[in-house]
Tab-separated table of C-alpha atoms in Angstrom:
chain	number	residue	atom	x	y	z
W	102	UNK	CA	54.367	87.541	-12.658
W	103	UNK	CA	57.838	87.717	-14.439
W	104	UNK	CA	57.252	88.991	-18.195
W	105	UNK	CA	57.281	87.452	-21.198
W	106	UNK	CA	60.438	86.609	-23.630
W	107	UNK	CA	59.018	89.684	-25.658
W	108	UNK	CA	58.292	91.973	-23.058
W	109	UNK	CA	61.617	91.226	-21.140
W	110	UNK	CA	63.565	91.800	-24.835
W	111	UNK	CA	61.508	95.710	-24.647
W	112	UNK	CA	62.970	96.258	-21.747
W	113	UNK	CA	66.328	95.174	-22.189
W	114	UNK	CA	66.267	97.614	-25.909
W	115	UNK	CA	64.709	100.287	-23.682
W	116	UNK	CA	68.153	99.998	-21.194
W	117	UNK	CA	71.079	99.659	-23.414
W	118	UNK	CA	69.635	102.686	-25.761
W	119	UNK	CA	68.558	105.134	-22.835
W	120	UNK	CA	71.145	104.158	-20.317
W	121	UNK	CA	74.518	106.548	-20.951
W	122	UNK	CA	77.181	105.270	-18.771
W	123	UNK	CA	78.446	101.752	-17.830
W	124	UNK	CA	80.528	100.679	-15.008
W	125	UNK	CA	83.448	98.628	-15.681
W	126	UNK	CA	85.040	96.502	-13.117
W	127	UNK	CA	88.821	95.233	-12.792
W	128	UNK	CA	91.388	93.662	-10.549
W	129	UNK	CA	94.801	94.025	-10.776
W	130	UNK	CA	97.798	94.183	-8.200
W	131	UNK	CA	96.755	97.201	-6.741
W	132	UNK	CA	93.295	95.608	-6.132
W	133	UNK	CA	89.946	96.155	-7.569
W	134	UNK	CA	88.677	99.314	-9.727
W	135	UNK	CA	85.498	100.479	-11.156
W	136	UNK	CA	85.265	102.841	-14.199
W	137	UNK	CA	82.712	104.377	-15.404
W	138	UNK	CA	82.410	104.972	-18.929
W	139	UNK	CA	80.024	106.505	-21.789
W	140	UNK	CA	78.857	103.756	-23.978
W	141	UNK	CA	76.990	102.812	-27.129
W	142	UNK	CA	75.106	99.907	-27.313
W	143	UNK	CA	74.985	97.948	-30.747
W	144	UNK	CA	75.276	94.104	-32.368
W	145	UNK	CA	75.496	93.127	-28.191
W	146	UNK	CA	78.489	95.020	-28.257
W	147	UNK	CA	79.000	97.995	-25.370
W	148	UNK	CA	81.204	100.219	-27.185
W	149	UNK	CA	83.115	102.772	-25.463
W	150	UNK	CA	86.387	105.321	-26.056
W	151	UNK	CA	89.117	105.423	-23.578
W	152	UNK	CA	93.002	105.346	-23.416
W	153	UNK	CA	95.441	102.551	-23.752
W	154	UNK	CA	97.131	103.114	-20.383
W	155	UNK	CA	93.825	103.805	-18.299
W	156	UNK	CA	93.668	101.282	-15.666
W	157	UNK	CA	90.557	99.559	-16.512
W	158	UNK	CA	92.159	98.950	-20.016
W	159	UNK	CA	95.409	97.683	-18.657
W	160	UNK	CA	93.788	95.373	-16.527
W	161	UNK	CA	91.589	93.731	-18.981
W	162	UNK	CA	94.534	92.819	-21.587
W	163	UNK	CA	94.546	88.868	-20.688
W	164	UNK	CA	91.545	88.731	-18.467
W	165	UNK	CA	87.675	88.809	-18.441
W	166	UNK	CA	86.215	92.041	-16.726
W	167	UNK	CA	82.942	92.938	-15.043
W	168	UNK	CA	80.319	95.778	-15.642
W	169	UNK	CA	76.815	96.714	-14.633
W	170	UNK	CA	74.583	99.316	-16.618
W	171	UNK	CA	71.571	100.774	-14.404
W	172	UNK	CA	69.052	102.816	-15.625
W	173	UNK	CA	68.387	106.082	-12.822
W	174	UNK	CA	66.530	105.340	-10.148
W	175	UNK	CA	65.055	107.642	-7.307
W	176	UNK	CA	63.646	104.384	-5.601
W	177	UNK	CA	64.126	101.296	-4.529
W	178	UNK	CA	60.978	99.921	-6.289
W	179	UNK	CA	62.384	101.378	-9.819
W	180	UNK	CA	65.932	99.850	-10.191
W	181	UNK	CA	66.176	98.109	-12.767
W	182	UNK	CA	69.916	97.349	-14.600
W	183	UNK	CA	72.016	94.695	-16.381
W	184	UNK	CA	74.985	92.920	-14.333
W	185	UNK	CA	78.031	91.512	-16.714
W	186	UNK	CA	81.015	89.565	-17.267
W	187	UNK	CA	82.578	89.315	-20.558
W	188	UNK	CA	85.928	90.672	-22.446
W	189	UNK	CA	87.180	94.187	-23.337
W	190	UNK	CA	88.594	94.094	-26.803
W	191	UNK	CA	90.378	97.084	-28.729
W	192	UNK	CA	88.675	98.084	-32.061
W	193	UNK	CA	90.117	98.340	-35.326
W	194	UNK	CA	87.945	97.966	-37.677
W	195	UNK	CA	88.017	101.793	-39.622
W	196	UNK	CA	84.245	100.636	-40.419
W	197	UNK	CA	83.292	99.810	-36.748
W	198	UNK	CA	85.334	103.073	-35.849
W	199	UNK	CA	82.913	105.225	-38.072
W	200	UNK	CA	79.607	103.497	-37.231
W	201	UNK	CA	80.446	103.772	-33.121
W	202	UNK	CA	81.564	107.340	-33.774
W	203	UNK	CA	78.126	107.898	-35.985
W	204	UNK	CA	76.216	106.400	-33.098
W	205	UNK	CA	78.101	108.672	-30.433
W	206	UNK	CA	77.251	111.948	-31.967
W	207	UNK	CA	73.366	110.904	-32.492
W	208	UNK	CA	72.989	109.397	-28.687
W	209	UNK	CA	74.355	112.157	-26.792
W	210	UNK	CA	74.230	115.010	-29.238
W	211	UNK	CA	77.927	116.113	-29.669
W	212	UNK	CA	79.693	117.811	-32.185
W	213	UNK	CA	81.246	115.875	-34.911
W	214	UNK	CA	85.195	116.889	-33.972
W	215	UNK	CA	84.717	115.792	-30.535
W	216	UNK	CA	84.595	112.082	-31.529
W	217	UNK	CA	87.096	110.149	-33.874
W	218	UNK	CA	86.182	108.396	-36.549
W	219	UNK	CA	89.144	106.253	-36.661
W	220	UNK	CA	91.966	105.241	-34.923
W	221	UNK	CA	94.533	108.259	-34.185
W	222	UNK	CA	91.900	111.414	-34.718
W	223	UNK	CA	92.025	111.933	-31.001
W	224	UNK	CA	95.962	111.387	-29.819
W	225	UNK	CA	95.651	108.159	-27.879
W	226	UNK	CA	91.849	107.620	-27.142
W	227	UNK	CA	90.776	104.290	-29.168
W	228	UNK	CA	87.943	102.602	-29.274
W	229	UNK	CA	86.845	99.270	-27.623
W	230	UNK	CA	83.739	97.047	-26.628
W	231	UNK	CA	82.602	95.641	-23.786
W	232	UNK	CA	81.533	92.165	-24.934
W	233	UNK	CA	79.250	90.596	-22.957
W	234	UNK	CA	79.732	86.433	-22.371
W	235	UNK	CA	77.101	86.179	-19.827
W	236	UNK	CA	74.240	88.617	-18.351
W	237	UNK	CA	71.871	89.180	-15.567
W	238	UNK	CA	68.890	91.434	-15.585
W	239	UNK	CA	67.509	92.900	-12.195
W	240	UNK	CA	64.454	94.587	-12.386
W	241	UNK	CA	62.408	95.510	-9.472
W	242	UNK	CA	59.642	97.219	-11.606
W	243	UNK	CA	58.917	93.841	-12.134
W	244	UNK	CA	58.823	92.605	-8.285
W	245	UNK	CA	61.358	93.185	-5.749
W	246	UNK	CA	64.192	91.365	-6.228
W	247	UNK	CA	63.595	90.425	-9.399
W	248	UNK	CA	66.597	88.724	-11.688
W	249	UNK	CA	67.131	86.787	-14.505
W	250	UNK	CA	70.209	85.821	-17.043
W	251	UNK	CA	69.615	86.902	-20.149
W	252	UNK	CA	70.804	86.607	-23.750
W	253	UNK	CA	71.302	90.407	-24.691
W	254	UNK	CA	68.842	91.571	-28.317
């Protein structure tokens, strides 16, 4: 029996905020690339620090890009993970720079000079977000096979 709107809702909070790493997925004229990256999950925003000249970032200037997010998963019966498409977007915001740099230190316990708090603390890393403009949640906790689109909480 697939679960209910507020079931399905605690289980897509209990991904994006336990999950750690996203994939990110690009195409350009050298072909296709996947990325993973650290991320932090708020306001249905993935955000995540990288360079400017990375590939995934280069790629993703004037086009939409793919990612998945997957919780870990010893069995088949137990994945369970989000698949994406959307736009990456650079973040300027000094606010939104503080607040994803807040939310960095608390969700993987770093030290508070390891992550900048606005653009230009750490040479060329800047921040961005993944944001999402359509998603799919698989789920095989649920049944086998089990997917749905979803409107992220």
């Amino acid at each position: 029996m697939p679960p209910n709107k507020q079931d399905l809702d605690r289980r897509l909070r209990a991904l994006v905020h336990t999950a750690s790493v996203m994939t990110l997925a690009s195409v350009d004229s050298a072909g296709p690339w996947a990325s993973p990256v650290y991320f932090l999950y708020d306001a249905r925003q993935f955000f995540f620090y990288s360079a400017p000249d990375s590939r995934h970032i280069r790629s993703t200037r004037n086009i939409p890009a793919a990612a998945s997010v997957h919780a870990d998963s010893t069995t088949i019966k137990t994945i369970c993970g989000l698949q994406m498409n959307g736009r990456i977007l650079a973040v300027t915001a000094p606010r939104i720079w503080l607040t994803a740099g807040q939310g960095y230190i608390k969700k993987f316990s770093l030290s508070k000079t390891r992550i900048p708090s606005a653009p230009g603390d750490m040479g060329s890393i800047r921040l961005y977000a993944f944001i999402p403009e359509s998603a799919r949640y698989l789920d095989n906790g649920i049944r086998f096979g089990y997917k749905t689109w979803v409107k992220l909480p």
